[in-house]
PDB file of C-alpha atoms and ligand atoms in Angstrom:
ATOM      1  CA  MET A   1       0.375  -0.712   0.109  1.00 85.00           C
ATOM      2  CA  SER A   2       1.302   3.705  -0.520  1.00 97.00           C
ATOM      3  CA  LYS A   3       2.460   5.457   1.748  1.00 98.00           C
ATOM      4  CA  ALA A   4       2.370   9.599   2.441  1.00 98.00           C
ATOM      5  CA  ILE A   5       2.739  11.881   5.017  1.00 99.00           C
ATOM      6  CA  LEU A   6       0.060  13.951   5.814  1.00 99.00           C
ATOM      7  CA  TYR A   7       1.417  17.752   6.896  1.00 99.00           C
ATOM      8  CA  ASP A   8      -1.622  19.858   9.418  1.00 98.00           C
ATOM      9  CA  ALA A   9      -0.636  23.116   9.094  1.00 98.00           C
ATOM     10  CA  THR A  10      -3.298  24.155  11.681  1.00 98.00           C
ATOM     11  CA  MET A  11      -1.565  22.062  14.272  1.00 98.00           C
ATOM     12  CA  CYS A  12       2.014  23.157  13.838  1.00 98.00           C
ATOM     13  CA  VAL A  13       3.466  25.515  16.052  1.00 98.00           C
ATOM     14  CA  GLY A  14       6.473  26.074  14.039  1.00 98.00           C
ATOM     15  CA  CYS A  15       9.628  24.416  16.429  1.00 98.00           C
ATOM     16  CA  LYS A  16      10.966  23.702  13.365  1.00 98.00           C
ATOM     17  CA  LEU A  17      12.000  19.580  15.487  1.00 98.00           C
ATOM     18  CA  CYS A  18      11.209  18.646  10.924  1.00 99.00           C
ATOM     19  CA  GLU A  19      13.670  20.072   9.962  1.00 98.00           C
ATOM     20  CA  LYS A  20      15.918  19.084  12.760  1.00 98.00           C
ATOM     21  CA  ALA A  21      15.149  15.370  11.878  1.00 98.00           C
ATOM     22  CA  CYS A  22      15.753  16.126   8.588  1.00 98.00           C
ATOM     23  CA  ALA A  23      19.199  16.761   8.620  1.00 98.00           C
ATOM     24  CA  GLU A  24      20.019  14.919  10.746  1.00 98.00           C
ATOM     25  CA  ARG A  25      19.073  11.453   8.397  1.00 98.00           C
ATOM     26  CA  ASN A  26      20.382  12.459   6.030  1.00 98.00           C
ATOM     27  CA  HIS A  27      23.220  13.611   7.479  1.00 98.00           C
ATOM     28  CA  LEU A  28      23.249  17.148   6.944  1.00 98.00           C
ATOM     29  CA  PRO A  29      24.961  20.161   9.145  1.00 98.00           C
ATOM     30  CA  TYR A  30      21.509  22.419  11.573  1.00 98.00           C
ATOM     31  CA  ASP A  31      22.592  25.092  14.372  1.00 98.00           C
ATOM     32  CA  ASP A  32      20.723  28.864  15.139  1.00 98.00           C
ATOM     33  CA  ASN A  33      21.925  29.937  11.792  1.00 98.00           C
ATOM     34  CA  ILE A  34      20.566  27.351   9.520  1.00 98.00           C
ATOM     35  CA  ALA A  35      17.413  27.105  11.128  1.00 98.00           C
ATOM     36  CA  LEU A  36      16.344  30.482   9.551  1.00 98.00           C
ATOM     37  CA  GLU A  37      16.788  30.210   6.490  1.00 98.00           C
ATOM     38  CA  SER A  38      13.277  29.944   4.962  1.00 97.00           C
ATOM     39  CA  LYS A  39      14.428  28.199   1.274  1.00 97.00           C
ATOM     40  CA  GLN A  40      15.003  24.220   0.465  1.00 98.00           C
ATOM     41  CA  SER A  41      18.388  23.650  -0.495  1.00 98.00           C
ATOM     42  CA  GLU A  42      20.989  21.180  -1.144  1.00 98.00           C
ATOM     43  CA  HIS A  43      21.598  20.894   2.680  1.00 98.00           C
ATOM     44  CA  LYS A  44      18.184  21.493   3.830  1.00 98.00           C
ATOM     45  CA  PHE A  45      15.238  18.934   1.979  1.00 98.00           C
ATOM     46  CA  THR A  46      12.764  20.531   4.670  1.00 98.00           C
ATOM     47  CA  VAL A  47      11.702  24.412   5.599  1.00 98.00           C
ATOM     48  CA  VAL A  48       9.275  25.407   8.381  1.00 98.00           C
ATOM     49  CA  LEU A  49       7.917  28.985   6.495  1.00 98.00           C
ATOM     50  CA  ALA A  50       5.758  30.797   8.683  1.00 98.00           C
ATOM     51  CA  LYS A  51       3.148  34.006   7.816  1.00 96.00           C
ATOM     52  CA  ASP A  52       2.270  35.566  11.457  1.00 95.00           C
ATOM     53  CA  ASP A  53       1.472  33.102  13.382  1.00 96.00           C
ATOM     54  CA  LYS A  54       0.921  30.595  10.504  1.00 98.00           C
ATOM     55  CA  PHE A  55       3.291  27.516   9.600  1.00 98.00           C
ATOM     56  CA  MET A  56       3.606  25.318   6.906  1.00 98.00           C
ATOM     57  CA  ARG A  57       6.231  23.077   5.843  1.00 98.00           C
ATOM     58  CA  ARG A  58       7.934  22.957   2.115  1.00 98.00           C
ATOM     59  CA  LEU A  59       9.891  19.539   0.813  1.00 98.00           C
ATOM     60  CA  CYS A  60       9.629  17.507  -2.423  1.00 98.00           C
ATOM     61  CA  MET A  61       6.104  16.357  -2.659  1.00 98.00           C
ATOM     62  CA  ASN A  62       7.423  12.272  -3.793  1.00 98.00           C
ATOM     63  CA  CYS A  63       4.587  13.065  -6.708  1.00 98.00           C
ATOM     64  CA  GLN A  64       2.620   9.445  -7.425  1.00 98.00           C
ATOM     65  CA  ASP A  65       3.713   9.919 -11.449  1.00 97.00           C
ATOM     66  CA  PRO A  66       6.954  12.290 -10.571  1.00 98.00           C
ATOM     67  CA  ALA A  67       7.576  14.889 -13.454  1.00 97.00           C
ATOM     68  CA  CYS A  68      12.157  14.689 -11.918  1.00 98.00           C
ATOM     69  CA  ALA A  69      11.648  10.794 -12.982  1.00 98.00           C
ATOM     70  CA  SER A  70      10.441  10.784 -16.283  1.00 97.00           C
ATOM     71  CA  ALA A  71      12.569  13.839 -17.374  1.00 97.00           C
ATOM     72  CA  CYS A  72      15.337  11.889 -15.534  1.00 98.00           C
ATOM     73  CA  PRO A  73      17.661  10.209 -18.970  1.00 97.00           C
ATOM     74  CA  VAL A  74      19.802   7.605 -16.978  1.00 98.00           C
ATOM     75  CA  GLY A  75      16.384   6.402 -13.960  1.00 98.00           C
ATOM     76  CA  ALA A  76      18.542   8.309 -11.203  1.00 98.00           C
ATOM     77  CA  LEU A  77      14.994   9.335  -9.380  1.00 98.00           C
ATOM     78  CA  LYS A  78      13.177   6.406  -9.593  1.00 98.00           C
ATOM     79  CA  LYS A  79       9.410   6.577  -8.339  1.00 98.00           C
ATOM     80  CA  THR A  80       8.750   3.271  -5.476  1.00 98.00           C
ATOM     81  CA  ALA A  81       5.509   1.828  -5.084  1.00 98.00           C
ATOM     82  CA  LEU A  82       5.941   1.979  -1.271  1.00 98.00           C
ATOM     83  CA  GLY A  83       5.872   6.094  -2.598  1.00 98.00           C
ATOM     84  CA  PRO A  84       9.272   7.472  -1.929  1.00 98.00           C
ATOM     85  CA  VAL A  85      10.533   9.591  -5.260  1.00 98.00           C
ATOM     86  CA  THR A  86      14.410   8.193  -4.556  1.00 98.00           C
ATOM     87  CA  TYR A  87      17.618   9.395  -6.145  1.00 98.00           C
ATOM     88  CA  ASP A  88      20.268   7.356  -7.301  1.00 98.00           C
ATOM     89  CA  GLY A  89      24.047   9.416  -7.506  1.00 98.00           C
ATOM     90  CA  ASP A  90      26.014   7.080  -8.832  1.00 98.00           C
ATOM     91  CA  ARG A  91      23.545   6.752 -11.979  1.00 98.00           C
ATOM     92  CA  CYS A  92      23.157  10.685 -12.171  1.00 98.00           C
ATOM     93  CA  ILE A  93      24.653  12.687 -14.639  1.00 97.00           C
ATOM     94  CA  GLY A  94      24.183  15.298 -14.178  1.00 97.00           C
ATOM     95  CA  CYS A  95      22.453  16.382 -16.846  1.00 97.00           C
ATOM     96  CA  ARG A  96      20.157  18.635 -13.723  1.00 97.00           C
ATOM     97  CA  TYR A  97      16.532  17.813 -15.978  1.00 97.00           C
ATOM     98  CA  CYS A  98      14.965  17.225 -13.017  1.00 98.00           C
ATOM     99  CA  MET A  99      15.253  20.262 -12.114  1.00 98.00           C
ATOM    100  CA  ILE A 100      13.823  21.998 -15.544  1.00 97.00           C
ATOM    101  CA  ALA A 101      10.987  19.770 -14.926  1.00 97.00           C
ATOM    102  CA  CYS A 102      10.011  19.195 -11.059  1.00 97.00           C
ATOM    103  CA  PRO A 103       7.247  21.757 -11.114  1.00 96.00           C
ATOM    104  CA  PHE A 104       7.717  22.488  -7.240  1.00 97.00           C
ATOM    105  CA  SER A 105      11.080  23.305  -7.560  1.00 97.00           C
ATOM    106  CA  VAL A 106      13.251  21.328  -5.538  1.00 98.00           C
ATOM    107  CA  PRO A 107      15.673  19.257  -6.649  1.00 98.00           C
ATOM    108  CA  LYS A 108      18.990  21.523  -5.745  1.00 98.00           C
ATOM    109  CA  TYR A 109      22.600  20.583  -7.549  1.00 98.00           C
ATOM    110  CA  GLU A 110      25.576  20.660  -5.103  1.00 98.00           C
ATOM    111  CA  TRP A 111      27.764  23.691  -6.607  1.00 94.00           C
ATOM    112  CA  SER A 112      29.811  23.375  -4.288  1.00 94.00           C
ATOM    113  CA  LYS A 113      30.926  20.024  -4.129  1.00 95.00           C
ATOM    114  CA  ALA A 114      34.017  19.315  -6.068  1.00 95.00           C
ATOM    115  CA  LEU A 115      31.777  16.481  -7.227  1.00 95.00           C
ATOM    116  CA  PRO A 116      27.564  18.003  -7.504  1.00 97.00           C
ATOM    117  CA  LEU A 117      24.905  15.169  -7.278  1.00 98.00           C
ATOM    118  CA  VAL A 118      21.387  15.729  -6.663  1.00 98.00           C
ATOM    119  CA  ARG A 119      19.897  17.041  -3.406  1.00 98.00           C
ATOM    120  CA  LYS A 120      15.682  16.257  -2.336  1.00 98.00           C
ATOM    121  CA  CYS A 121      13.576  14.854   0.256  1.00 98.00           C
ATOM    122  CA  ASP A 122      13.021  10.882  -0.028  1.00 98.00           C
ATOM    123  CA  MET A 123      10.245  10.548   1.645  1.00 98.00           C
ATOM    124  CA  CYS A 124      13.186   8.652   4.729  1.00 98.00           C
ATOM    125  CA  ALA A 125      12.731   6.161   1.867  1.00 98.00           C
ATOM    126  CA  ASP A 126      15.404   3.458   3.614  1.00 98.00           C
ATOM    127  CA  ARG A 127      13.186   3.567   7.200  1.00 98.00           C
ATOM    128  CA  VAL A 128       9.595   3.308   4.850  1.00 98.00           C
ATOM    129  CA  ALA A 129      11.040   0.786   3.090  1.00 98.00           C
ATOM    130  CA  ARG A 130      11.191  -0.758   7.082  1.00 98.00           C
ATOM    131  CA  GLY A 131       8.198  -0.015   7.714  1.00 98.00           C
ATOM    132  CA  GLU A 132       9.227   2.383   9.855  1.00 98.00           C
ATOM    133  CA  GLN A 133       7.792   6.238   9.795  1.00 98.00           C
ATOM    134  CA  THR A 134       9.813   9.137   8.817  1.00 98.00           C
ATOM    135  CA  ALA A 135      12.221  11.338  10.464  1.00 98.00           C
ATOM    136  CA  CYS A 136       9.585  13.974  10.263  1.00 99.00           C
ATOM    137  CA  ALA A 137       7.543  12.754  11.591  1.00 99.00           C
ATOM    138  CA  GLU A 138       8.720  10.487  14.732  1.00 98.00           C
ATOM    139  CA  ALA A 139       9.689  13.938  15.721  1.00 98.00           C
ATOM    140  CA  CYS A 140       6.743  16.091  15.050  1.00 99.00           C
ATOM    141  CA  PRO A 141       5.005  16.699  18.851  1.00 98.00           C
ATOM    142  CA  THR A 142       1.894  17.973  18.422  1.00 98.00           C
ATOM    143  CA  GLY A 143       1.212  15.025  14.871  1.00 98.00           C
ATOM    144  CA  ALA A 144       1.350  18.101  12.323  1.00 98.00           C
ATOM    145  CA  THR A 145       3.227  15.436  10.428  1.00 99.00           C
ATOM    146  CA  LYS A 146       1.843  12.444  10.006  1.00 99.00           C
ATOM    147  CA  PHE A 147       2.927   9.890   8.347  1.00 98.00           C
ATOM    148  CA  GLY A 148       0.517   6.650   7.436  1.00 98.00           C
ATOM    149  CA  ASP A 149      -1.726   4.604   4.377  1.00 98.00           C
ATOM    150  CA  ARG A 150      -1.988   7.481   1.645  1.00 98.00           C
ATOM    151  CA  ASP A 151      -5.804   6.204   2.137  1.00 98.00           C
ATOM    152  CA  ALA A 152      -6.038   6.654   5.490  1.00 98.00           C
ATOM    153  CA  LEU A 153      -4.588   9.870   5.612  1.00 98.00           C
ATOM    154  CA  ILE A 154      -6.834  11.162   2.710  1.00 98.00           C
ATOM    155  CA  ALA A 155      -9.793   9.991   4.498  1.00 98.00           C
ATOM    156  CA  GLU A 156      -8.493  10.903   8.021  1.00 98.00           C
ATOM    157  CA  ALA A 157      -7.817  14.894   6.718  1.00 98.00           C
ATOM    158  CA  LYS A 158     -11.888  14.687   5.178  1.00 98.00           C
ATOM    159  CA  GLU A 159     -12.652  13.166   8.507  1.00 98.00           C
ATOM    160  CA  ARG A 160     -10.665  16.667   9.993  1.00 98.00           C
ATOM    161  CA  MET A 161     -12.231  18.965   7.532  1.00 98.00           C
ATOM    162  CA  ALA A 162     -16.375  17.606   8.443  1.00 98.00           C
ATOM    163  CA  LYS A 163     -15.447  17.479  11.579  1.00 97.00           C
ATOM    164  CA  ASN A 164     -14.122  21.145  11.888  1.00 95.00           C
ATOM    165  CA  PRO A 165     -15.630  23.105   9.096  1.00 86.00           C
ATOM    166  CA  GLY A 166     -14.095  26.717  10.422  1.00 94.00           C
ATOM    167  CA  GLN A 167     -10.654  25.538  11.111  1.00 96.00           C
ATOM    168  CA  TYR A 168      -9.456  24.793   7.147  1.00 98.00           C
ATOM    169  CA  LEU A 169      -9.508  25.610   3.039  1.00 97.00           C
ATOM    170  CA  ASN A 170     -11.885  23.034   1.573  1.00 96.00           C
ATOM    171  CA  HIS A 171      -9.066  20.906  -0.384  1.00 97.00           C
ATOM    172  CA  ILE A 172      -6.310  18.884   0.369  1.00 98.00           C
ATOM    173  CA  TYR A 173      -3.119  20.291  -1.594  1.00 98.00           C
ATOM    174  CA  GLY A 174      -1.821  16.462  -3.520  1.00 98.00           C
ATOM    175  CA  VAL A 175      -5.090  14.817  -4.221  1.00 98.00           C
ATOM    176  CA  ASN A 176      -5.654  15.353  -6.898  1.00 97.00           C
ATOM    177  CA  GLU A 177      -2.772  18.267  -7.443  1.00 97.00           C
ATOM    178  CA  LEU A 178      -0.560  17.061 -11.168  1.00 96.00           C
ATOM    179  CA  GLY A 179      -2.176  13.112 -10.125  1.00 97.00           C
ATOM    180  CA  GLY A 180      -1.623  13.205  -6.792  1.00 98.00           C
ATOM    181  CA  THR A 181       1.618  13.801  -4.141  1.00 98.00           C
ATOM    182  CA  SER A 182       2.880  11.852  -1.594  1.00 98.00           C
ATOM    183  CA  VAL A 183       2.754  14.459   0.603  1.00 98.00           C
ATOM    184  CA  LEU A 184      -1.095  15.959   1.581  1.00 98.00           C
ATOM    185  CA  LEU A 185      -1.141  19.247   2.217  1.00 98.00           C
ATOM    186  CA  LEU A 186      -4.042  21.100   5.197  1.00 98.00           C
ATOM    187  CA  SER A 187      -4.440  24.437   5.888  1.00 98.00           C
ATOM    188  CA  SER A 188      -6.355  27.212   6.698  1.00 98.00           C
ATOM    189  CA  VAL A 189      -4.549  29.742   4.541  1.00 97.00           C
ATOM    190  CA  PRO A 190      -4.237  29.189   0.748  1.00 98.00           C
ATOM    191  CA  PHE A 191      -1.816  27.097  -0.151  1.00 98.00           C
ATOM    192  CA  ASP A 192      -0.268  29.729  -2.555  1.00 98.00           C
ATOM    193  CA  GLN A 193       0.819  32.615   0.429  1.00 97.00           C
ATOM    194  CA  PHE A 194       3.414  30.275   0.514  1.00 98.00           C
ATOM    195  CA  GLY A 195       4.321  29.312  -2.861  1.00 97.00           C
ATOM    196  CA  TYR A 196       1.918  26.528  -3.323  1.00 98.00           C
ATOM    197  CA  LYS A 197       0.933  26.671  -6.984  1.00 95.00           C
ATOM    198  CA  SER A 198      -3.027  27.083  -7.380  1.00 92.00           C
ATOM    199  CA  ASP A 199      -3.842  26.650 -10.658  1.00 91.00           C
ATOM    200  CA  LEU A 200      -1.866  23.556 -10.905  1.00 94.00           C
ATOM    201  CA  PRO A 201      -3.885  20.625 -13.754  1.00 93.00           C
ATOM    202  CA  SER A 202      -5.222  17.272 -11.635  1.00 92.00           C
ATOM    203  CA  GLU A 203      -3.216  15.383 -14.415  1.00 88.00           C
ATOM    204  CA  ALA A 204       0.263  14.766 -14.220  1.00 87.00           C
ATOM    205  CA  MET A 205       3.123  16.090 -16.049  1.00 73.00           C
ATOM    206  CA  PRO A 206       4.372  12.981 -18.118  1.00 66.00           C
ATOM    207  CA  MET A 207       0.370  12.227 -18.699  1.00 57.00           C
ATOM    208  CA  LEU A 208      -0.136  15.314 -20.482  1.00 55.00           C
ATOM    209  CA  THR A 209       2.910  15.377 -22.313  1.00 57.00           C
ATOM    210  CA  TYR A 210       1.535  12.002 -23.831  1.00 51.00           C
ATOM    211  CA  ARG A 211      -2.408  12.616 -24.058  1.00 47.00           C
ATOM    212  CA  ALA A 212      -0.778  15.928 -26.385  1.00 48.00           C
ATOM    213  CA  LEU A 213       1.099  14.151 -28.231  1.00 45.00           C
ATOM    214  CA  SER A 214      -0.728  11.093 -28.401  1.00 48.00           C
ATOM    215  CA  HIS A 215      -4.317  13.393 -29.982  1.00 46.00           C
ATOM    216  CA  VAL A 216      -3.010  15.734 -32.658  1.00 44.00           C
ATOM    217  CA  PRO A 217      -5.099  15.440 -35.897  1.00 49.00           C
ATOM    218  CA  ASP A 218      -2.412  17.273 -38.080  1.00 46.00           C
ATOM    219  CA  VAL A 219       1.551  18.983 -37.988  1.00 41.00           C
ATOM    220  CA  VAL A 220      -0.032  22.346 -37.286  1.00 40.00           C
ATOM    221  CA  THR A 221      -1.294  20.761 -34.002  1.00 38.00           C
ATOM    222  CA  LEU A 222       2.352  18.526 -33.414  1.00 41.00           C
ATOM    223  CA  GLY A 223       4.402  22.500 -34.629  1.00 42.00           C
ATOM    224  CA  ALA A 224       2.127  24.208 -31.605  1.00 40.00           C
ATOM    225  CA  VAL A 225       2.040  21.956 -29.091  1.00 41.00           C
ATOM    226  CA  LEU A 226       5.955  21.943 -29.613  1.00 43.00           C
ATOM    227  CA  LEU A 227       6.416  24.809 -29.676  1.00 44.00           C
ATOM    228  CA  GLY A 228       4.334  25.054 -26.526  1.00 42.00           C
ATOM    229  CA  GLY A 229       6.860  22.514 -25.157  1.00 46.00           C
ATOM    230  CA  VAL A 230       9.645  24.404 -25.996  1.00 45.00           C
ATOM    231  CA  TRP A 231       8.629  27.619 -24.353  1.00 44.00           C
ATOM    232  CA  TRP A 232       7.988  25.589 -21.377  1.00 47.00           C
ATOM    233  CA  ILE A 233      10.886  24.042 -21.062  1.00 49.00           C
ATOM    234  CA  THR A 234      13.020  27.438 -21.774  1.00 51.00           C
ATOM    235  CA  ASN A 235      11.142  29.097 -19.964  1.00 53.00           C
ATOM    236  CA  ARG A 236      11.990  26.389 -16.977  1.00 51.00           C
ATOM    237  CA  ARG A 237      15.023  26.463 -17.948  1.00 58.00           C
ATOM    238  CA  GLU A 238      15.774  30.597 -17.345  1.00 63.00           C
ATOM    239  CA  GLU A 239      14.714  30.211 -14.459  1.00 60.00           C
ATOM    240  CA  VAL A 240      16.558  27.784 -13.562  1.00 60.00           C
ATOM    241  CA  GLU A 241      19.376  28.546 -14.362  1.00 67.00           C
ATOM    242  CA  ALA A 242      18.403  32.116 -13.083  1.00 69.00           C
ATOM    243  CA  ALA A 243      18.457  30.655  -9.920  1.00 65.00           C
ATOM    244  CA  GLU A 244      21.187  28.617 -11.093  1.00 66.00           C
ATOM    245  CA  ALA A 245      23.393  31.427 -11.468  1.00 72.00           C
ATOM    246  CA  ALA A 246      22.137  32.621  -8.012  1.00 71.00           C
ATOM    247  CA  GLU A 247      23.602  29.719  -5.867  1.00 69.00           C
ATOM    248  CA  ALA A 248      26.724  29.154  -7.991  1.00 67.00           C
ATOM    249  CA  ALA A 249      27.721  32.582  -7.049  1.00 72.00           C
ATOM    250  CA  GLU A 250      26.329  32.781  -3.046  1.00 70.00           C
ATOM    251  CA  ALA A 251      28.131  29.084  -3.407  1.00 64.00           C
ATOM    252  CA  ALA A 252      31.110  31.281  -4.913  1.00 67.00           C
ATOM    253  CA  GLU A 253      31.314  33.972  -2.227  1.00 70.00           C
ATOM    254  CA  LYS A 254      31.276  31.483   0.964  1.00 62.00           C
ATOM    255  CA  LYS A 255      34.370  29.902  -0.450  1.00 62.00           C
ATOM    256  CA  ALA A 256      36.299  33.099  -0.706  1.00 67.00           C
ATOM    257  CA  LYS A 257      35.095  34.385   3.069  1.00 60.00           C
ATOM    258  CA  PRO A 258      33.872  31.651   4.593  1.00 53.00           C
ATOM    259  CA  GLY A 259      31.781  33.083   7.242  1.00 45.00           C
ATOM    260  CA  LYS A 260      30.991  31.231  11.195  1.00 41.00           C
ATOM    261  CA  GLU A 261      28.489  28.989   9.745  1.00 42.00           C
ATOM    262  CA  ASP A 262      30.271  27.980   6.547  1.00 43.00           C
ATOM    263  CA  LYS A 263      33.583  26.864   8.657  1.00 42.00           C
ATOM    264  CA  LYS A 264      30.619  25.430  11.313  1.00 40.00           C
ATOM    265  CA  ARG A 265      30.295  23.348   8.900  1.00 41.00           C
ATOM    266  CA  GLY A 266      33.494  21.901   7.036  1.00 39.00           C
ATOM    267  CA  SER A 267      34.794  21.078  10.764  1.00 38.00           C
ATOM    268  CA  ARG A 268      31.496  18.396  10.474  1.00 35.00           C
TER     269      ARG A 268
HETATM  270  S1  SF4 B   1       7.865  17.458  -5.842  1.00 95.05           S
HETATM  271 FE1  SF4 B   1       9.395  17.836  -7.717  1.00 95.05          FE
HETATM  272  S2  SF4 B   1      11.520  16.242  -6.936  1.00 95.05           S
HETATM  273 FE2  SF4 B   1       9.909  15.553  -5.789  1.00 95.05          FE
HETATM  274  S3  SF4 B   1       9.399  14.205  -7.044  1.00 95.05           S
HETATM  275 FE3  SF4 B   1       7.856  15.342  -7.785  1.00 95.05          FE
HETATM  276  S4  SF4 B   1       8.436  15.844  -9.930  1.00 95.05           S
HETATM  277 FE4  SF4 B   1       9.928  15.253  -8.147  1.00 95.05          FE
HETATM  278  S1  SF4 B   2      10.440  12.944   4.634  1.00 95.05           S
HETATM  279 FE1  SF4 B   2      12.614  12.039   5.540  1.00 95.05          FE
HETATM  280  S2  SF4 B   2      13.863  13.383   4.263  1.00 95.05           S
HETATM  281 FE2  SF4 B   2      12.004  14.292   3.969  1.00 95.05          FE
HETATM  282  S3  SF4 B   2      11.248  16.040   4.775  1.00 95.05           S
HETATM  283 FE3  SF4 B   2      11.194  14.113   5.512  1.00 95.05          FE
HETATM  284  S4  SF4 B   2      12.820  13.382   7.061  1.00 95.05           S
HETATM  285 FE4  SF4 B   2      13.544  14.985   6.062  1.00 95.05          FE
HETATM  286  S1  SF4 B   3       7.732  19.215  13.880  1.00 95.05           S
HETATM  287 FE1  SF4 B   3       6.194  18.620  13.638  1.00 95.05          FE
HETATM  288  S2  SF4 B   3       5.004  21.412  14.987  1.00 95.05           S
HETATM  289 FE2  SF4 B   3       6.899  20.758  15.149  1.00 95.05          FE
HETATM  290  S3  SF4 B   3       7.676  22.382  13.328  1.00 95.05           S
HETATM  291 FE3  SF4 B   3       7.410  21.089  12.472  1.00 95.05          FE
HETATM  292  S4  SF4 B   3       5.132  19.903  11.447  1.00 95.05           S
HETATM  293 FE4  SF4 B   3       4.956  21.977  12.854  1.00 95.05          FE
END
């Protein structure tokens, strides 16, 4: 049975113990400065965002039909039957198509390393395979992050919404978005206020591409579809390139002037 994470923002107290547990599980550094970072990065796979007294987690959605895996030419990214989308660094050739393809801008690249890898949350695939819950769910003191069977968590989310209709938006994010995800979100605040796209189709991106290309009636439509695809890829590539340039510049600057925290990290 497919597993999932249900994050209920109304139960979250912003303690960030999920961030800390994620860092420990992934052998990544974590300290007060990293706790303040509000962007997912190659050394921070999940972030707890705050707006006034409201919170929201960001992490890889571990999509049911992941665009990152479809785009990977060497099969380094894979959707597993239990739910996690795993990454095999030994297969990766560093093309970074996954970064262009991901609709949630999740995969990050280790720009500052001599042999860089793509890094992202893999839904604690090793723990899940052993029958354990994810490290973030285990660490959460309030139950805001809960691990379980995807169908059961969707039923539980619906029950919570039915019992407390004023407390939630009438939307479980991740049930339908892009064919569904293994991370499900409940909130009282619109998801787009925390950077989640609100206009995603309910079909997976690989399926959208397949359908577009398998129903084209003539060469004109095919051309339009291809041009649309090229526009989308170019647009995403430009976005990713801009982000990559900023990250690379940041990494170079840190290398040139190592701060206190970087020295600490380097000593680990
Ligand atoms: S959120 Fe992005 S990186 Fe994560 S599984 Fe989906 S497409 Fe892949
Ligand atoms: S599922 Fe695992 S890898 Fe993903 S955010 Fe939680 S602890 Fe980190
Ligand atoms: S551990 Fe739980 S309560 Fe604390 S920030 Fe993470 S999700 Fe929220």
